[in-house]
PDB file of C-alpha atoms in Angstrom:
ATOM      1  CA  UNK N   1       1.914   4.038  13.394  1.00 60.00           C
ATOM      2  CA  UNK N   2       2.349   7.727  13.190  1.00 78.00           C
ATOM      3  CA  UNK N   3       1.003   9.922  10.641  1.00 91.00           C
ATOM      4  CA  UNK N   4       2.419  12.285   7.978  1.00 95.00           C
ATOM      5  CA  UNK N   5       3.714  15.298  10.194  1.00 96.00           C
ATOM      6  CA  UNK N   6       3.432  19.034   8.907  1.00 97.00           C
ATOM      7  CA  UNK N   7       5.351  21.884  10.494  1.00 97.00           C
ATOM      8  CA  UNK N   8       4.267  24.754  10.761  1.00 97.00           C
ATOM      9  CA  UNK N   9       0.350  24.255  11.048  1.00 95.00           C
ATOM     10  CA  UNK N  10      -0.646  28.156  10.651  1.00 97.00           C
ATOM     11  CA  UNK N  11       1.627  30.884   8.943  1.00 98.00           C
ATOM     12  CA  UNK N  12       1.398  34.358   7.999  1.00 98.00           C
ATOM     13  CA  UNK N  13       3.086  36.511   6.224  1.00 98.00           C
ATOM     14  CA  UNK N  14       3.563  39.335   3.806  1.00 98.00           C
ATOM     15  CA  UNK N  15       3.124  39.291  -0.161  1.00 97.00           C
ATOM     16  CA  UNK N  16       6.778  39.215  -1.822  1.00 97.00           C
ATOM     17  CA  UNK N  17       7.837  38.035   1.724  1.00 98.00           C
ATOM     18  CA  UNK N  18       9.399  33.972   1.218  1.00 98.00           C
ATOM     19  CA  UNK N  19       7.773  31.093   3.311  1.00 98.00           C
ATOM     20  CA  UNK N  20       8.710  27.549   3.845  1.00 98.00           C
ATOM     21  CA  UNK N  21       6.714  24.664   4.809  1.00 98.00           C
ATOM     22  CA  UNK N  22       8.038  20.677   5.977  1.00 97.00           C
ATOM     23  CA  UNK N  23       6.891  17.230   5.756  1.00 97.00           C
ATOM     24  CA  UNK N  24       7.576  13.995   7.425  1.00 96.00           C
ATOM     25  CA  UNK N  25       5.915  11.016   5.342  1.00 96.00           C
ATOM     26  CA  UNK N  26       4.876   8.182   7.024  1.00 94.00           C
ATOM     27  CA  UNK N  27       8.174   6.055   7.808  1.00 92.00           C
ATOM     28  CA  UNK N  28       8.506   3.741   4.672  1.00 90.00           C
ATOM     29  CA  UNK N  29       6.753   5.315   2.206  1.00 91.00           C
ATOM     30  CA  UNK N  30       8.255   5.513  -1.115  1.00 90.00           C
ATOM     31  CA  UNK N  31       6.055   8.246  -2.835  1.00 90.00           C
ATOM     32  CA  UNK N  32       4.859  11.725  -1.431  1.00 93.00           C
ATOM     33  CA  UNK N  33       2.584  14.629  -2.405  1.00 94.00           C
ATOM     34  CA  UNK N  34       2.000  18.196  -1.854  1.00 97.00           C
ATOM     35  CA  UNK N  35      -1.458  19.413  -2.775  1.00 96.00           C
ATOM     36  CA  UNK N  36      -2.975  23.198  -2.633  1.00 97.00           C
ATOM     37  CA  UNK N  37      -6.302  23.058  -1.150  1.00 95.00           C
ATOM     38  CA  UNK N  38      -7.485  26.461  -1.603  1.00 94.00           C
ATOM     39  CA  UNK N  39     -10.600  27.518   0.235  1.00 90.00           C
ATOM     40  CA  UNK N  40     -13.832  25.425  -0.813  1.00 86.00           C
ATOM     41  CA  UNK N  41     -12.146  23.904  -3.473  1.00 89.00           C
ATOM     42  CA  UNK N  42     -10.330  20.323  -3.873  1.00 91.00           C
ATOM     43  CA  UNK N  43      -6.724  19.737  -3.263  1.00 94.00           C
ATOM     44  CA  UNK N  44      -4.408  20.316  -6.031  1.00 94.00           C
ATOM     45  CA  UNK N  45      -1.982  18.408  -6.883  1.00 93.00           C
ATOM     46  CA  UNK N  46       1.495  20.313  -7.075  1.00 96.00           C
ATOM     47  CA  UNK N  47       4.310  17.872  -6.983  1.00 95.00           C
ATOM     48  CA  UNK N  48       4.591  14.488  -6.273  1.00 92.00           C
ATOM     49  CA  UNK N  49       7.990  12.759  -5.657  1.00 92.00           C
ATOM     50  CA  UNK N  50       8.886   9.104  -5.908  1.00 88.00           C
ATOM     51  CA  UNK N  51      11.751   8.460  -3.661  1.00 88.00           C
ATOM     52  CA  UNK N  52      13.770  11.879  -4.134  1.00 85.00           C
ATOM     53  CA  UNK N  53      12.747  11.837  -7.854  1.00 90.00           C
ATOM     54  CA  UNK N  54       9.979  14.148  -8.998  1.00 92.00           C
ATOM     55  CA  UNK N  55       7.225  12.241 -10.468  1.00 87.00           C
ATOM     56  CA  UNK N  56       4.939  15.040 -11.688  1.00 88.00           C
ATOM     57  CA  UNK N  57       5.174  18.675 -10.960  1.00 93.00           C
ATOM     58  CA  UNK N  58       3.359  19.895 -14.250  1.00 90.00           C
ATOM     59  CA  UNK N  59       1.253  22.356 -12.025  1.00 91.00           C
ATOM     60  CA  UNK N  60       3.579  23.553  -9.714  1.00 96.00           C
ATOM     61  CA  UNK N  61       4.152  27.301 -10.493  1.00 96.00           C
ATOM     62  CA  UNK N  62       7.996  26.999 -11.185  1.00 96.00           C
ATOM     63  CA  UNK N  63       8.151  30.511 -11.060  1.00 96.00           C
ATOM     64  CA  UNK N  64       7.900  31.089  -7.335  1.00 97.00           C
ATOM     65  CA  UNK N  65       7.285  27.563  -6.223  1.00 98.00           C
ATOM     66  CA  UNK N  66      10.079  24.901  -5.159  1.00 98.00           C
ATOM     67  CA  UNK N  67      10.357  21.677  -3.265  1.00 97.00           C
ATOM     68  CA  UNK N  68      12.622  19.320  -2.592  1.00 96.00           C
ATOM     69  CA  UNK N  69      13.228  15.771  -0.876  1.00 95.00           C
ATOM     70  CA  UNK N  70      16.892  15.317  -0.046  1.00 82.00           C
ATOM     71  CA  UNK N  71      17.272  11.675   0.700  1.00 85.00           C
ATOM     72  CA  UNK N  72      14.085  10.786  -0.652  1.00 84.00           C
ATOM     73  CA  UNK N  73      12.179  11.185   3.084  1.00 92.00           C
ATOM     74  CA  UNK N  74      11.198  14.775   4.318  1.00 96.00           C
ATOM     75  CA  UNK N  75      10.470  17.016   1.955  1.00 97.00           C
ATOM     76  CA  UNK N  76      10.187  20.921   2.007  1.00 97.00           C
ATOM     77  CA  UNK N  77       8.207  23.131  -0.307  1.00 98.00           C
ATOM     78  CA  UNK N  78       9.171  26.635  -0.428  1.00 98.00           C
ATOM     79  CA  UNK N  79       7.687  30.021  -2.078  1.00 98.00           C
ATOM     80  CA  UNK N  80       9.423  33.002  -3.024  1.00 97.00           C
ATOM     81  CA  UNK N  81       7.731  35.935  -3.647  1.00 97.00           C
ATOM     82  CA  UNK N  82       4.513  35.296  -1.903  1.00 97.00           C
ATOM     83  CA  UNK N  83       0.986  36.726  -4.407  1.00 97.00           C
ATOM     84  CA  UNK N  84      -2.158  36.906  -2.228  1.00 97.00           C
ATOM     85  CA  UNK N  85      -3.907  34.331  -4.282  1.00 97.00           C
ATOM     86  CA  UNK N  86      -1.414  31.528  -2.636  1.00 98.00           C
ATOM     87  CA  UNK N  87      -3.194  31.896   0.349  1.00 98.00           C
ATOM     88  CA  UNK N  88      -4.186  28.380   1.160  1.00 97.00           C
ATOM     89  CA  UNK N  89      -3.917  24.898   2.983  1.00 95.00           C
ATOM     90  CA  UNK N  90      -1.074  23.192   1.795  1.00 97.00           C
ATOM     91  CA  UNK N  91      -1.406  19.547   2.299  1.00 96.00           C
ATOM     92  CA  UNK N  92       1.573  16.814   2.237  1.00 97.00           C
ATOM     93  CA  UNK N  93       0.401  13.414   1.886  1.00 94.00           C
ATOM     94  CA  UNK N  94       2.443  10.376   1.144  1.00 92.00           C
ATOM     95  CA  UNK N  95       1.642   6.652  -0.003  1.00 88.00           C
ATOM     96  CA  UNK N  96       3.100   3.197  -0.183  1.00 85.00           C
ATOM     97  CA  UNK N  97       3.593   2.509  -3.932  1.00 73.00           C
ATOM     98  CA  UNK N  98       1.896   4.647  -6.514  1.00 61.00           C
ATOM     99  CA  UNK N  99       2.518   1.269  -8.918  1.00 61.00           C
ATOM    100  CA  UNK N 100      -1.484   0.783 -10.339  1.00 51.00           C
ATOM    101  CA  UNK N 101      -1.718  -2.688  -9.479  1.00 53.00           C
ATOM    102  CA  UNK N 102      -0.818  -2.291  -5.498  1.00 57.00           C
ATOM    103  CA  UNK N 103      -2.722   0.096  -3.140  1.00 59.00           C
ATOM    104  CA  UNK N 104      -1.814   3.227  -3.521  1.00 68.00           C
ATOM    105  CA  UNK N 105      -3.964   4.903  -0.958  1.00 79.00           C
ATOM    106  CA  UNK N 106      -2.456   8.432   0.121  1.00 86.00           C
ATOM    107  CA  UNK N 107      -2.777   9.384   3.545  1.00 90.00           C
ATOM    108  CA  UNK N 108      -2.528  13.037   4.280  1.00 93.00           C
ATOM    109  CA  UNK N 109      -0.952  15.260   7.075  1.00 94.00           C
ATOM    110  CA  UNK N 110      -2.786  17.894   8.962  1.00 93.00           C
ATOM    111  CA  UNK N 111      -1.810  20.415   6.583  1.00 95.00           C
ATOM    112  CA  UNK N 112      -0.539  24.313   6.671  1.00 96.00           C
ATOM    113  CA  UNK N 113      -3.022  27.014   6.418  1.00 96.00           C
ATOM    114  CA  UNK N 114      -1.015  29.867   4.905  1.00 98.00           C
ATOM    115  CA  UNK N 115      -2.520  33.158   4.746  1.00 98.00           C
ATOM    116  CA  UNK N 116      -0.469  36.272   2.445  1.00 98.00           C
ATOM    117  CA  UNK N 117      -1.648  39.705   3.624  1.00 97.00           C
TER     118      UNK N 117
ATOM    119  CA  UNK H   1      -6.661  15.510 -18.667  1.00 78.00           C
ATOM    120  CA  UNK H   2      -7.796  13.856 -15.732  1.00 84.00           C
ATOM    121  CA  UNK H   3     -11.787  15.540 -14.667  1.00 89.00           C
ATOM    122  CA  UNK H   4     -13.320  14.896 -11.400  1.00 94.00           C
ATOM    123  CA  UNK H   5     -17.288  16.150 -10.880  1.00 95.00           C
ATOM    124  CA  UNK H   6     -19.131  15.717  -8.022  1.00 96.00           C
ATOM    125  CA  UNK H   7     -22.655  17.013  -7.412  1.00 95.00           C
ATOM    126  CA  UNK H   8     -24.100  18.049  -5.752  1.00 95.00           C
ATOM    127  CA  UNK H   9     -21.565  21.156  -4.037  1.00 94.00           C
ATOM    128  CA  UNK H  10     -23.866  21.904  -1.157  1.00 94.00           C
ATOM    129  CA  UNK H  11     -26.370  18.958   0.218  1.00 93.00           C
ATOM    130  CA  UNK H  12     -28.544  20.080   3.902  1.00 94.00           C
ATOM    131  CA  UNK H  13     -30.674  17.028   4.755  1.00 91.00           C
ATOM    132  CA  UNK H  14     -32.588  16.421   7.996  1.00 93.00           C
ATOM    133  CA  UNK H  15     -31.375  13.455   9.863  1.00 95.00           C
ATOM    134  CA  UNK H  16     -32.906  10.129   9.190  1.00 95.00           C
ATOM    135  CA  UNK H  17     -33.055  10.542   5.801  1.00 95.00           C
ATOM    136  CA  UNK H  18     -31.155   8.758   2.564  1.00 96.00           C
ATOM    137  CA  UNK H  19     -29.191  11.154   0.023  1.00 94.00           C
ATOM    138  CA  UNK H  20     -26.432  10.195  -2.848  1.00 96.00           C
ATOM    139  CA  UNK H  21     -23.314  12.036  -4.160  1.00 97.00           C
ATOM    140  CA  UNK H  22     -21.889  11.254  -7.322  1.00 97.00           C
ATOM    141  CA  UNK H  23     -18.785  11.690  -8.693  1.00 97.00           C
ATOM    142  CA  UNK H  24     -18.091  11.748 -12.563  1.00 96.00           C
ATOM    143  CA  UNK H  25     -14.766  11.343 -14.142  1.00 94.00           C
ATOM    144  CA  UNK H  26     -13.361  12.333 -17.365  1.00 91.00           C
ATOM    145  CA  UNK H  27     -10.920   9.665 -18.816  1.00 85.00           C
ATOM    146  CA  UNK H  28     -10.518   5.896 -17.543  1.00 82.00           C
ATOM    147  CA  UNK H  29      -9.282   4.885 -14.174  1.00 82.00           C
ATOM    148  CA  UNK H  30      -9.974   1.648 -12.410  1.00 73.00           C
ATOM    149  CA  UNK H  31      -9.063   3.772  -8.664  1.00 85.00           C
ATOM    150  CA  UNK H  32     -11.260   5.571  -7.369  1.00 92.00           C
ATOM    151  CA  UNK H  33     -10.920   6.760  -3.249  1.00 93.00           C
ATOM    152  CA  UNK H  34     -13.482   8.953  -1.122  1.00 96.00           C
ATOM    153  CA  UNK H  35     -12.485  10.944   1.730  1.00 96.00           C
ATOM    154  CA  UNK H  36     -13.882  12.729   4.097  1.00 96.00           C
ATOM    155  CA  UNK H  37     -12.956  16.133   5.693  1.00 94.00           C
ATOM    156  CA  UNK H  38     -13.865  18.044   8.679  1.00 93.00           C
ATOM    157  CA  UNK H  39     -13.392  22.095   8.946  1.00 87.00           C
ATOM    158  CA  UNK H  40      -9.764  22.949   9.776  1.00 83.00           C
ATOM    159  CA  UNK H  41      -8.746  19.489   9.532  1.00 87.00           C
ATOM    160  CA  UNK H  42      -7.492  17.051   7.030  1.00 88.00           C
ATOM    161  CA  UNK H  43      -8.632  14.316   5.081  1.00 92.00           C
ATOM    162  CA  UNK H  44      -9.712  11.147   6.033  1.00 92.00           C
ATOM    163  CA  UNK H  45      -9.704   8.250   3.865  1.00 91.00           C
ATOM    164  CA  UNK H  46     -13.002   6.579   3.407  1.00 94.00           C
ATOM    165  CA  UNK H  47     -13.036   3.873   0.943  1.00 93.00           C
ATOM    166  CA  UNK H  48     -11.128   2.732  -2.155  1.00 91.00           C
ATOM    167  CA  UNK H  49     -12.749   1.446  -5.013  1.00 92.00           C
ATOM    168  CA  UNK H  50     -10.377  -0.807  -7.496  1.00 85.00           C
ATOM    169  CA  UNK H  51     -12.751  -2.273  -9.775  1.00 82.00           C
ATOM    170  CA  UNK H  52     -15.916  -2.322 -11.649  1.00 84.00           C
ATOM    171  CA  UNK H  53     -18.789  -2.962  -9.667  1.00 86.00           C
ATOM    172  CA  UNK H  54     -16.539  -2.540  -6.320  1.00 89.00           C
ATOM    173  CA  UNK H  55     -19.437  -2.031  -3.669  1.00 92.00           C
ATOM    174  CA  UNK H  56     -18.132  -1.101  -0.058  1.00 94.00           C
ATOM    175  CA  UNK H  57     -19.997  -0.105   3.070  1.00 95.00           C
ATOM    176  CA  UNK H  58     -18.665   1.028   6.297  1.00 94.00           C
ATOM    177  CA  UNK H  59     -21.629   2.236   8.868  1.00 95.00           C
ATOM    178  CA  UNK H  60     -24.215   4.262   7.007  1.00 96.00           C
ATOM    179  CA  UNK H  61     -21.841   5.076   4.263  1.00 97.00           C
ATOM    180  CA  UNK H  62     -21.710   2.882   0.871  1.00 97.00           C
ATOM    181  CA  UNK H  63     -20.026   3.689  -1.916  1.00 97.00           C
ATOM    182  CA  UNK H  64     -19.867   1.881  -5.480  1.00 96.00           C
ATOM    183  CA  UNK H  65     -17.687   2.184  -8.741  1.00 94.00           C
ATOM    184  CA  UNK H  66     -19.117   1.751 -12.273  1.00 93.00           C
ATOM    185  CA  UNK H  67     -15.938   2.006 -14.395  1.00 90.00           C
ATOM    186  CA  UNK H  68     -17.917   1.888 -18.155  1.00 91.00           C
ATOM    187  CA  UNK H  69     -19.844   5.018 -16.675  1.00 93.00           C
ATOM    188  CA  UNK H  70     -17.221   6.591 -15.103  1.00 93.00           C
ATOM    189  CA  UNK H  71     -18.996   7.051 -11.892  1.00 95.00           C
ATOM    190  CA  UNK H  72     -18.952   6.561  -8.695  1.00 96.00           C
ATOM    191  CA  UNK H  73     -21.690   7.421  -5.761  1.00 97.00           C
ATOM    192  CA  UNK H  74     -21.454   7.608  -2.259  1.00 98.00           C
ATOM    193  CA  UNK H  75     -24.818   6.852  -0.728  1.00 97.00           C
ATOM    194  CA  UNK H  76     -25.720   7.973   2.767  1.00 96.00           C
ATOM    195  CA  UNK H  77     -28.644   5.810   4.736  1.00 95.00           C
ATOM    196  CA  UNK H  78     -30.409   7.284   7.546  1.00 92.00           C
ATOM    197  CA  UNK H  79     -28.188  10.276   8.172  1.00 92.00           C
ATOM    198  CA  UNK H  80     -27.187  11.876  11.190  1.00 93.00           C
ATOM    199  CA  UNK H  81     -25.285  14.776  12.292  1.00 93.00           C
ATOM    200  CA  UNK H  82     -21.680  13.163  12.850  1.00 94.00           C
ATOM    201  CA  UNK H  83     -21.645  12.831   9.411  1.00 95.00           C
ATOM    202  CA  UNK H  84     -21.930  16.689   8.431  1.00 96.00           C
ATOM    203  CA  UNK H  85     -18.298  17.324   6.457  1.00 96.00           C
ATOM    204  CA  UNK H  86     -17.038  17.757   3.066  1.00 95.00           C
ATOM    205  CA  UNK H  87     -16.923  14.425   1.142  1.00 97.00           C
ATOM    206  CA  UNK H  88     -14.459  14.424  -1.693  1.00 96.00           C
ATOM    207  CA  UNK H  89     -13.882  11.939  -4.366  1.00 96.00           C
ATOM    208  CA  UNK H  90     -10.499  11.757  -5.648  1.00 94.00           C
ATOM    209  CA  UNK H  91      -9.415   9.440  -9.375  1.00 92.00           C
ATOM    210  CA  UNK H  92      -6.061   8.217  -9.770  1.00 86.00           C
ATOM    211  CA  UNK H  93      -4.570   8.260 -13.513  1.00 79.00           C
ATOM    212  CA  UNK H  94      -3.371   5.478 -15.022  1.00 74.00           C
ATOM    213  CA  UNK H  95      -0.470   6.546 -17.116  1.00 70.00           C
ATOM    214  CA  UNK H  96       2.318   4.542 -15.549  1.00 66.00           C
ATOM    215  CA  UNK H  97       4.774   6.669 -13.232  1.00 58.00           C
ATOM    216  CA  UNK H  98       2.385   9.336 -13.071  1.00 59.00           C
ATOM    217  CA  UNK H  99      -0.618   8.352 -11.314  1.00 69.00           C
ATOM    218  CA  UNK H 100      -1.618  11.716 -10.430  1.00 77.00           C
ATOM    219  CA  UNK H 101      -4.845  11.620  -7.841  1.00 84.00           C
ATOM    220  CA  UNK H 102      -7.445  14.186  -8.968  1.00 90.00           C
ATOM    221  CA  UNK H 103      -9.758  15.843  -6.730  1.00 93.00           C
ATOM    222  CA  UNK H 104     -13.101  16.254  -6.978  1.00 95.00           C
ATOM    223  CA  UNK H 105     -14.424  19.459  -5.669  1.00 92.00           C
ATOM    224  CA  UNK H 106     -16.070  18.278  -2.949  1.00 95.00           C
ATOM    225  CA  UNK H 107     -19.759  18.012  -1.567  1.00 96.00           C
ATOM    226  CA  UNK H 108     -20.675  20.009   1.382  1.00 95.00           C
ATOM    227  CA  UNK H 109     -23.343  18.185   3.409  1.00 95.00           C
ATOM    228  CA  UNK H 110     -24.858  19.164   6.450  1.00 96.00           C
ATOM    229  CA  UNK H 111     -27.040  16.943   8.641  1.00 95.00           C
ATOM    230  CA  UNK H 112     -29.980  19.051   9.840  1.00 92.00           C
ATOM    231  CA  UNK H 113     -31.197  17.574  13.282  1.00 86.00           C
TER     232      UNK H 113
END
């Protein structure tokens, strides 16, 4: 079964400068995540979608920060202007069925490791 | 809102020896997962915990649930040096349609040889 793919793995770029980043849940999977994992911290949760419905996206910085999932399959999350301190992995991960009484276990993609110089 | 504690941050322990990480949680949840990550890579999935008392044990890992306490540990027996990575436990909410998974912030451990 193939995993949640990321694209791109590494990106730089320049602060005010706009990036984009894409996911590919696991085929079937009704609910996905994006999570900031900044350096030796824990990922953060910054939106989850159920289907192409936004579940929770209570700290996603709405400002500069935007995703979407068009068809309720891959998803994109996008920033525009770029700070330094959004230097980070960001991780997509997706699951079955967040319902609480099935398993809800979230498998994660390899993740993209942006850097803002 | 959802807290997720784990201690300790940083663990170096000489291989052959037993060590615990615990993982404290603010509010109630009855889902508790830990995962395991390697530098540069993502997250593995170790175990998930659904209920009081869950107990689960996969090589010289074990990891248990105590829902009243709202803790969990991860217990390492007779370590060795495969198992140097960052171990995170991560506590799903339980408000219905938004079962948020929190992150703990993770224990460093390295397995001295």
């Amino acid at each position: 079964e193939a995993g949640v793919a990321q694209s791109p793995r590494y990106k730089i770029i320049e602060k005010r400068q706009s990036v984009a980043f894409w996911c590919n849940p696991i085929s079937g999977h009704a609910t996905l995540y994006w999570y900031q994992q900044i350096l030796g911290q824990g990922p953060k949760l910054l939106i989850q979608f159920q289907n192409n419905g936004v579940v929770d996206d209570s700290q996603l910085p709405k400002d500069r920060f935007s995703a979407e999932r068009l068809k309720g399959v891959d998803s994109t999350l996008k920033i525009q202007p770029a700070k330094l301190e959004d230097s980070a992995v960001y991780l997509c991960a997706s699951s079955l069925d967040p319902h609480p009484d099935r398993n809800t276990e979230a498998f994660f993609g390899q993740g993209t490791r942006l850097t803002v110089v | 809102e959802l807290k997720v504690e784990q201690n300790p941050l940083f663990l170096s322990m000489q291989e052959g020896k037993n060590y615990t990480i615990y993982c404290n949680y603010s509010t109630t949840s009855d889902r508790l997962y830990w995962y395991r990550q390697d530098p540069g890579k993502s997250l593995e999935s170790l175990f998930v915990l659904l209920s009081n008392g869950a107990v689960k044990q996969e090589g010289r890992l074990m990891a248990s649930l105590d829902t009243k306490a709202r803790l969990s540990t991860l217990h390492i027996t007779a370590a060795v040096h495969d198992l140097s990575a960052t171990y995170f436990c991560a506590v799903r909410g339980m408000v219905f349609g938004n079962e948020k998974l929190t992150f703990g912030t993770g224990t460093r451990l390295t397995i001295i040889p």
